Tab-separated table of C-alpha atoms and ligand atoms in Angstrom:
chain	number	residue	atom	x	y	z
F	1	MET	CA	-0.069	0.023	-0.007
F	2	ILE	CA	2.711	2.361	0.736
F	3	GLY	CA	5.954	2.711	-1.283
F	4	LEU	CA	9.335	3.445	0.528
F	5	ILE	CA	9.029	7.326	-0.144
F	6	SER	CA	5.417	8.231	-1.198
F	7	ALA	CA	4.358	11.506	-2.572
F	8	GLN	CA	3.117	12.607	0.618
F	9	ALA	CA	6.445	11.792	2.339
F	10	LYS	CA	8.658	13.346	-0.166
F	11	SER	CA	6.595	16.750	0.452
F	12	MET	CA	7.161	16.636	4.011
F	13	GLN	CA	10.626	15.696	3.914
F	14	ASN	CA	12.090	19.296	5.033
F	15	LEU	CA	9.108	20.382	6.659
F	16	PHE	CA	9.328	20.531	10.769
F	17	LYS	CA	6.538	18.700	12.208
F	18	THR	CA	5.259	18.033	15.668
F	19	TYR	CA	3.211	14.830	16.996
F	20	CYS	CA	2.447	13.942	20.566
F	21	ILE	CA	0.699	11.269	22.838
F	22	ILE	CA	-2.321	12.524	25.302
F	23	GLY	CA	-3.416	10.620	28.105
F	24	ASP	CA	-3.245	10.278	31.962
F	25	PRO	CA	-0.946	8.703	33.341
F	26	ILE	CA	1.519	9.382	30.548
F	27	ASP	CA	4.934	8.982	32.345
F	28	HIS	CA	5.058	5.275	31.223
F	29	SER	CA	4.558	6.010	27.601
F	30	LEU	CA	7.100	4.396	25.162
F	31	SER	CA	5.732	6.002	22.173
F	32	PRO	CA	7.735	9.179	22.151
F	33	ALA	CA	10.847	6.888	22.127
F	34	LEU	CA	9.260	4.715	19.348
F	35	HIS	CA	8.123	7.563	17.110
F	36	ASN	CA	11.368	9.732	17.443
F	37	ALA	CA	13.606	6.711	16.437
F	38	ALA	CA	11.551	6.185	13.535
F	39	PHE	CA	11.400	10.033	12.259
F	40	LYS	CA	15.126	9.815	12.814
F	41	SER	CA	15.649	6.547	10.795
F	42	VAL	CA	13.736	7.935	7.786
F	43	GLY	CA	15.451	11.499	8.022
F	44	LEU	CA	12.143	13.286	8.860
F	45	ASN	CA	12.417	16.515	10.647
F	46	CYS	CA	9.760	15.974	13.156
F	47	ALA	CA	9.201	15.572	16.968
F	48	TYR	CA	6.993	13.640	19.289
F	49	ILE	CA	6.415	14.523	22.839
F	50	ALA	CA	3.947	13.204	25.652
F	51	PHE	CA	1.385	15.571	27.313
F	52	ARG	CA	-0.516	14.415	30.401
F	53	VAL	CA	-4.088	15.411	29.591
F	54	PRO	CA	-6.298	14.617	32.902
F	55	LYS	CA	-10.028	13.474	31.762
F	56	CYS	CA	-11.351	17.158	32.826
F	57	GLU	CA	-8.899	19.137	30.639
F	58	LEU	CA	-9.490	16.834	27.354
F	59	GLU	CA	-11.494	19.729	25.679
F	60	VAL	CA	-9.136	22.552	26.396
F	61	SER	CA	-6.255	20.426	25.632
F	62	LEU	CA	-7.504	19.702	21.963
F	63	GLY	CA	-8.239	23.248	21.411
F	64	SER	CA	-4.659	23.894	22.230
F	65	LEU	CA	-3.298	21.278	19.967
F	66	ARG	CA	-5.358	22.703	17.108
F	67	ALA	CA	-4.241	26.081	17.932
F	68	THR	CA	-0.512	25.043	17.695
F	69	ASN	CA	-1.296	23.163	14.405
F	70	ILE	CA	-0.066	19.858	15.506
F	71	SER	CA	0.251	17.235	12.785
F	72	GLY	CA	-1.008	14.251	14.653
F	73	PHE	CA	-1.291	12.535	17.750
F	74	ASN	CA	-2.178	9.298	19.746
F	75	VAL	CA	-4.695	9.051	22.311
F	76	THR	CA	-4.316	6.782	25.585
F	77	ILE	CA	-5.946	5.984	28.747
F	78	PRO	CA	-8.555	7.320	29.513
F	79	HIS	CA	-9.721	9.283	26.384
F	80	LYS	CA	-9.971	6.623	23.618
F	81	VAL	CA	-13.825	6.640	23.785
F	82	GLY	CA	-14.429	10.394	25.259
F	83	ILE	CA	-12.296	11.936	22.105
F	84	ILE	CA	-15.021	11.045	19.556
F	85	PRO	CA	-17.371	14.037	19.996
F	86	TYR	CA	-14.227	16.128	19.307
F	87	ILE	CA	-13.176	14.460	16.123
F	88	ASP	CA	-14.427	15.767	12.507
F	89	GLU	CA	-14.024	12.523	10.769
F	90	LEU	CA	-13.652	8.812	11.443
F	91	ASP	CA	-11.998	6.034	9.658
F	92	PRO	CA	-13.909	2.755	9.465
F	93	SER	CA	-11.383	1.251	11.972
F	94	ALA	CA	-12.497	3.851	14.752
F	95	LYS	CA	-16.116	3.747	13.660
F	96	LYS	CA	-16.097	-0.124	14.188
F	97	ALA	CA	-14.243	0.070	17.333
F	98	ASN	CA	-15.914	3.368	18.641
F	99	ALA	CA	-12.698	4.306	19.931
F	100	VAL	CA	-10.004	6.670	18.648
F	101	ASN	CA	-6.193	6.093	19.325
F	102	THR	CA	-4.505	7.814	16.418
F	103	VAL	CA	-5.278	11.478	14.924
F	104	HIS	CA	-3.973	12.833	11.652
F	105	CYS	CA	-4.535	16.511	11.626
F	106	ILE	CA	-4.931	17.648	8.197
F	107	GLU	CA	-5.575	21.651	7.395
F	108	GLY	CA	-7.242	21.935	10.911
F	109	THR	CA	-9.201	18.840	10.633
F	110	PHE	CA	-8.801	15.988	12.911
F	111	LYS	CA	-9.369	12.536	11.093
F	112	GLY	CA	-9.517	9.597	13.862
F	113	TYR	CA	-8.422	6.218	13.133
F	114	ASN	CA	-8.058	3.045	15.686
F	115	THR	CA	-4.584	1.761	14.972
F	116	ASP	CA	-5.109	-0.950	18.184
F	117	VAL	CA	-7.257	-2.867	15.764
F	118	GLN	CA	-4.816	-4.033	13.645
F	119	GLY	CA	-2.169	-3.805	16.431
F	120	PHE	CA	-3.914	-6.220	18.538
F	121	ILE	CA	-4.459	-8.910	16.136
F	122	GLU	CA	-1.024	-8.957	14.336
F	123	PRO	CA	0.787	-10.816	16.914
F	124	LEU	CA	-1.801	-13.632	16.981
F	125	HIS	CA	-1.624	-13.776	12.913
F	126	LYS	CA	2.051	-14.013	13.107
F	127	ARG	CA	1.689	-17.091	15.345
F	128	ARG	CA	-1.011	-18.472	12.942
F	129	VAL	CA	-3.313	-18.856	15.722
F	130	SER	CA	-6.338	-20.522	14.863
F	131	PHE	CA	-9.769	-19.167	16.003
F	132	ASN	CA	-11.722	-22.043	15.420
F	133	GLY	CA	-14.013	-23.020	18.313
F	134	MET	CA	-11.787	-20.438	20.439
F	135	LYS	CA	-13.234	-19.306	23.940
F	136	ILE	CA	-11.728	-16.258	25.081
F	137	LEU	CA	-11.493	-14.372	28.351
F	138	LEU	CA	-11.325	-10.667	28.057
F	139	ILE	CA	-10.450	-8.697	31.245
F	140	GLY	CA	-11.460	-4.798	31.202
F	141	SER	CA	-13.770	-2.861	29.147
F	142	GLY	CA	-12.245	0.367	28.328
F	143	GLY	CA	-10.991	1.839	25.071
F	144	ALA	CA	-8.637	-0.878	24.299
F	145	ALA	CA	-11.137	-3.801	24.843
F	146	ARG	CA	-13.292	-2.014	22.030
F	147	ALA	CA	-10.517	-2.201	19.587
F	148	ILE	CA	-9.797	-5.855	20.556
F	149	ILE	CA	-13.483	-6.626	20.118
F	150	ALA	CA	-13.380	-4.982	16.613
F	151	ALA	CA	-10.143	-7.077	15.596
F	152	LEU	CA	-11.807	-10.348	16.964
F	153	SER	CA	-15.071	-9.505	14.938
F	154	ASN	CA	-13.009	-9.911	11.727
F	155	GLU	CA	-11.878	-13.678	12.566
F	156	LYS	CA	-14.216	-16.767	11.764
F	157	GLY	CA	-15.240	-19.282	14.225
F	158	ILE	CA	-14.684	-17.668	17.637
F	159	SER	CA	-16.986	-19.961	19.911
F	160	HIS	CA	-17.510	-17.522	22.762
F	161	ILE	CA	-15.955	-14.477	24.653
F	162	ILE	CA	-16.378	-14.020	28.437
F	163	ILE	CA	-15.973	-10.373	29.614
F	164	ALA	CA	-14.740	-9.585	33.046
F	165	ASN	CA	-14.847	-5.948	34.281
F	166	ARG	CA	-15.130	-4.301	37.841
F	167	THR	CA	-18.011	-1.962	36.343
F	168	LYS	CA	-20.967	-4.186	34.986
F	169	LYS	CA	-22.367	-1.287	33.170
F	170	LYS	CA	-19.265	-0.832	31.055
F	171	ALA	CA	-18.902	-4.443	30.392
F	172	ASP	CA	-22.514	-4.702	29.347
F	173	GLU	CA	-21.679	-1.918	26.803
F	174	ILE	CA	-18.820	-3.907	25.137
F	175	ILE	CA	-21.148	-7.139	24.975
F	176	THR	CA	-23.674	-5.303	23.018
F	177	MET	CA	-20.945	-4.122	20.786
F	178	ALA	CA	-19.982	-7.605	20.436
F	179	SER	CA	-23.274	-9.021	19.531
F	180	ASN	CA	-23.510	-6.262	16.856
F	181	LEU	CA	-20.690	-7.448	15.497
F	182	GLY	CA	-21.603	-11.063	15.427
F	183	LEU	CA	-19.706	-12.374	18.431
F	184	SER	CA	-21.316	-14.480	21.268
F	185	ALA	CA	-20.269	-12.528	24.505
F	186	ASN	CA	-21.382	-12.493	28.302
F	187	PHE	CA	-20.103	-11.226	31.568
F	188	THR	CA	-18.469	-12.472	34.430
F	189	ARG	CA	-17.426	-10.824	37.800
F	190	MET	CA	-13.993	-10.235	38.637
F	191	GLU	CA	-13.919	-12.586	41.497
F	192	TYR	CA	-14.820	-15.694	39.072
F	193	LEU	CA	-11.986	-14.775	36.760
F	194	GLY	CA	-9.770	-17.888	37.828
F	195	GLU	CA	-12.571	-20.841	36.900
F	196	HIS	CA	-13.076	-18.841	33.312
F	197	ALA	CA	-9.388	-18.488	32.702
F	198	LEU	CA	-8.914	-22.091	33.289
F	199	LYS	CA	-11.269	-23.020	30.379
F	200	SER	CA	-10.241	-20.359	28.114
F	201	ASP	CA	-7.843	-20.644	24.989
F	202	LEU	CA	-6.895	-17.128	24.955
F	203	ILE	CA	-6.895	-14.943	28.071
F	204	ILE	CA	-6.331	-11.315	27.175
F	205	ASN	CA	-5.745	-8.519	30.006
F	206	SER	CA	-6.839	-5.168	28.555
F	207	THR	CA	-6.953	-3.388	31.986
F	208	PRO	CA	-3.980	-1.185	33.494
F	209	SER	CA	-3.456	-3.658	36.108
F	210	GLY	CA	-0.020	-4.807	35.962
F	211	MET	CA	1.522	-1.514	35.351
F	212	ASN	CA	2.474	-0.833	38.837
F	213	ASP	CA	4.049	-4.593	39.388
F	214	GLU	CA	0.727	-5.599	40.765
F	215	GLN	CA	0.014	-8.972	41.572
F	216	SER	CA	-1.633	-10.539	38.666
F	217	ILE	CA	-5.558	-10.939	38.822
F	218	VAL	CA	-5.050	-14.298	37.332
F	219	ASP	CA	-2.902	-16.868	38.934
F	220	TYR	CA	-0.673	-19.774	37.270
F	221	GLU	CA	-2.843	-22.443	38.577
F	222	GLN	CA	-5.896	-20.936	36.779
F	223	ILE	CA	-3.991	-20.959	33.446
F	224	SER	CA	-3.760	-23.991	31.187
F	225	LYS	CA	-0.381	-24.805	29.429
F	226	ASP	CA	-2.514	-25.039	26.082
F	227	SER	CA	-3.794	-21.457	26.563
F	228	ILE	CA	-2.579	-18.072	24.814
F	229	VAL	CA	-2.118	-15.453	27.726
F	230	TYR	CA	-1.691	-11.769	25.939
F	231	ASP	CA	-1.377	-9.051	27.980
F	232	ILE	CA	-1.638	-5.514	26.412
F	233	VAL	CA	0.395	-3.852	29.246
F	234	TYR	CA	3.711	-3.139	27.837
F	235	SER	CA	5.601	-1.420	31.027
F	236	PRO	CA	6.957	-3.425	32.697
F	237	MET	CA	7.569	-5.659	29.626
F	238	VAL	CA	7.255	-8.761	31.869
F	239	THR	CA	4.008	-8.029	33.758
F	240	ASN	CA	3.355	-10.418	36.832
F	241	LEU	CA	0.298	-11.958	34.397
F	242	ILE	CA	3.152	-12.710	31.928
F	243	ALA	CA	5.502	-14.381	34.689
F	244	GLN	CA	2.514	-16.665	35.849
F	245	ALA	CA	1.561	-17.380	32.288
F	246	LYS	CA	5.379	-18.456	31.651
F	247	ASN	CA	5.120	-20.515	35.066
F	248	ALA	CA	2.062	-22.348	33.637
F	249	LYS	CA	4.097	-22.959	30.544
F	250	ALA	CA	1.303	-21.121	28.197
F	251	THR	CA	2.335	-19.193	25.150
F	252	VAL	CA	2.637	-15.716	25.943
F	253	ILE	CA	2.153	-12.539	24.029
F	254	TYR	CA	3.784	-9.403	25.244
F	255	GLY	CA	2.196	-5.963	25.004
F	256	TYR	CA	5.100	-4.391	23.412
F	257	GLU	CA	4.154	-6.606	20.258
F	258	MET	CA	0.981	-4.684	20.162
F	259	LEU	CA	2.725	-1.513	20.626
F	260	LEU	CA	4.947	-1.818	17.958
F	261	ALA	CA	2.314	-2.787	15.428
F	262	GLN	CA	-0.131	-0.187	16.150
F	263	GLY	CA	2.755	2.531	16.301
F	264	SER	CA	3.970	1.291	13.051
F	265	LYS	CA	0.468	1.452	11.516
F	266	ALA	CA	0.149	5.357	12.972
F	267	PHE	CA	3.240	6.365	11.561
F	268	GLU	CA	2.532	5.043	8.119
F	269	ILE	CA	-1.154	6.982	8.287
F	270	TRP	CA	0.800	10.304	9.351
F	271	THR	CA	3.958	10.008	6.943
F	272	GLY	CA	3.046	7.820	4.308
F	273	ILE	CA	6.204	5.875	4.661
F	274	THR	CA	6.741	2.390	5.520
F	275	ALA	CA	7.351	1.974	9.381
F	276	PRO	CA	11.263	1.585	10.193
F	277	VAL	CA	10.138	-1.368	12.391
F	278	GLU	CA	13.748	-2.443	13.210
F	279	ALA	CA	14.711	1.146	14.316
F	280	MET	CA	11.647	1.078	16.402
F	281	LYS	CA	12.419	-2.271	18.105
F	282	LYS	CA	16.024	-0.719	18.825
F	283	ALA	CA	14.315	2.204	20.406
F	284	LEU	CA	12.380	-0.396	22.744
F	285	PHE	CA	14.895	-2.951	23.434
F	286	GLY	CA	18.564	-1.256	22.670
F	287	PRO	CA	21.273	-3.052	21.291
F	288	PHE	CA	20.317	-6.550	22.632
F	289	GLY	CA	17.384	-6.684	20.516
F	290	GLU	CA	13.845	-8.421	21.129
F	291	PRO	CA	13.578	-10.461	24.017
F	292	LEU	CA	11.993	-13.482	22.694
A	301	NAP	P1	-9.560	2.890	29.695
A	301	NAP	O1	-10.223	2.952	28.659
A	301	NAP	O2	-9.384	3.717	30.994
A	301	NAP	O3	-10.236	1.279	30.463
A	301	NAP	C1	-9.728	0.709	31.319
A	301	NAP	C2	-10.435	-0.554	31.935
A	301	NAP	O4	-9.464	-1.260	33.018
A	301	NAP	C3	-11.503	-0.389	32.435
A	301	NAP	O5	-12.443	-1.551	32.090
A	301	NAP	C4	-11.433	-0.518	33.645
A	301	NAP	O6	-12.316	-0.853	34.669
A	301	NAP	C5	-10.337	-1.597	33.826
A	301	NAP	N1	-9.476	-1.311	35.194
A	301	NAP	C6	-8.818	-0.042	35.431
A	301	NAP	N2	-8.035	-0.162	36.502
A	301	NAP	C7	-8.042	-1.446	36.960
A	301	NAP	C8	-7.632	-2.323	38.017
A	301	NAP	N3	-6.678	-1.760	38.791
A	301	NAP	N4	-8.080	-3.664	38.063
A	301	NAP	C9	-9.036	-4.129	37.341
A	301	NAP	N5	-9.639	-3.337	36.217
A	301	NAP	C10	-8.899	-2.104	36.224
A	301	NAP	O7	-8.080	2.018	29.387
A	301	NAP	P2	-7.636	1.460	27.984
A	301	NAP	O8	-7.355	2.575	26.969
A	301	NAP	O9	-8.590	0.357	27.753
A	301	NAP	O10	-6.163	1.019	28.246
A	301	NAP	C11	-5.933	0.015	29.127
A	301	NAP	C12	-4.399	-0.599	29.075
A	301	NAP	O11	-4.005	-0.973	28.096
A	301	NAP	C13	-3.550	0.614	29.710
A	301	NAP	O12	-2.550	0.058	30.654
A	301	NAP	C14	-2.740	0.940	28.208
A	301	NAP	O13	-1.615	1.494	28.447
A	301	NAP	C15	-3.035	-0.564	27.635
A	301	NAP	N6	-2.849	-0.452	26.167
A	301	NAP	C16	-1.811	-0.944	25.528
A	301	NAP	C17	-1.632	-0.993	24.014
A	301	NAP	C18	-0.646	-1.638	23.468
A	301	NAP	O14	-0.126	-1.142	22.407
A	301	NAP	N7	0.100	-2.597	24.077
A	301	NAP	C19	-2.769	-0.412	23.527
A	301	NAP	C20	-3.886	0.202	24.109
A	301	NAP	C21	-3.825	0.186	25.389
A	301	NAP	P3	-13.650	-0.008	35.193
A	301	NAP	O15	-14.840	-0.183	33.909
A	301	NAP	O16	-14.284	-0.630	36.315
A	301	NAP	O17	-13.185	1.400	35.348
């Protein structure tokens, strides 16, 4: 789809452009390192910074981004759904997920995308996972969960999805979304996670639990060795859930894999250039490479 140097990329080569990520908390974000390395690697005169934007300051912060002529930005916890009323145009990926994680600003117009949809599914496709008859446990019902449901709805043969969340009302919204997209889903309380985990082929953590080295909400005794455990939290790289899954000898998928895939897609939307994935990986892992 995108040649190494497209016309769009050529035209932006000498222009200084600014990109950013907005969210709260934001100090954990690896997106500035990832995108600045990518811009440098392809010789673009661009900078990417992180802004802490609390929920109550979203509207005023978006006004400031418009006023400064920002070229594009990523959106993270807790704004992926709340930002929708402020977006001028939604790409089909964002419409399907009803959540936005990437905004491309073109002549003052905000176009919203959801690159988490593709970013989430890529590591599963890379492992050639078969979804046929698959039973899934999805923990969390926020913006990322919406992208995950949108991505899973593109796969054939999924048997059932159990959705666990602290707040039932938010889980119910995701269940309605899943059923509108042709998936069978129902709710469980967090206290019953363990018994569902043991019966699940794919266990996904889409909550921020794990970011502060908390004890995992699923224990290794509740994970089958035949399961896949996918923790979308990427900092720390090895969360307690990933450690529990390794202890259970299950297959693990790290949050950084999704981070790289969604970040590459965002880079391509903004620049029209194929993402320099190796440079982005080097920014994440240093000279020692990927820890797989
Ligand atoms: P969000 O919209 O704020 O949703 C957070 C969800 O997690 C809600 O369902 C919330 O439950 C639940 N939750 C929050 N704290 C919890 C806790 N301590 N224990 C149990 N459940 C908790 O956030 P999001 O945008 O979906 O992001 C969620 C996480 O995914 C973040 O850590 C983010 O960094 C990560 N993420 C990673 C990638 C990647 O590329 N790897 C991409 C997207 C997101 P309630 O409904 O009860 O409040």
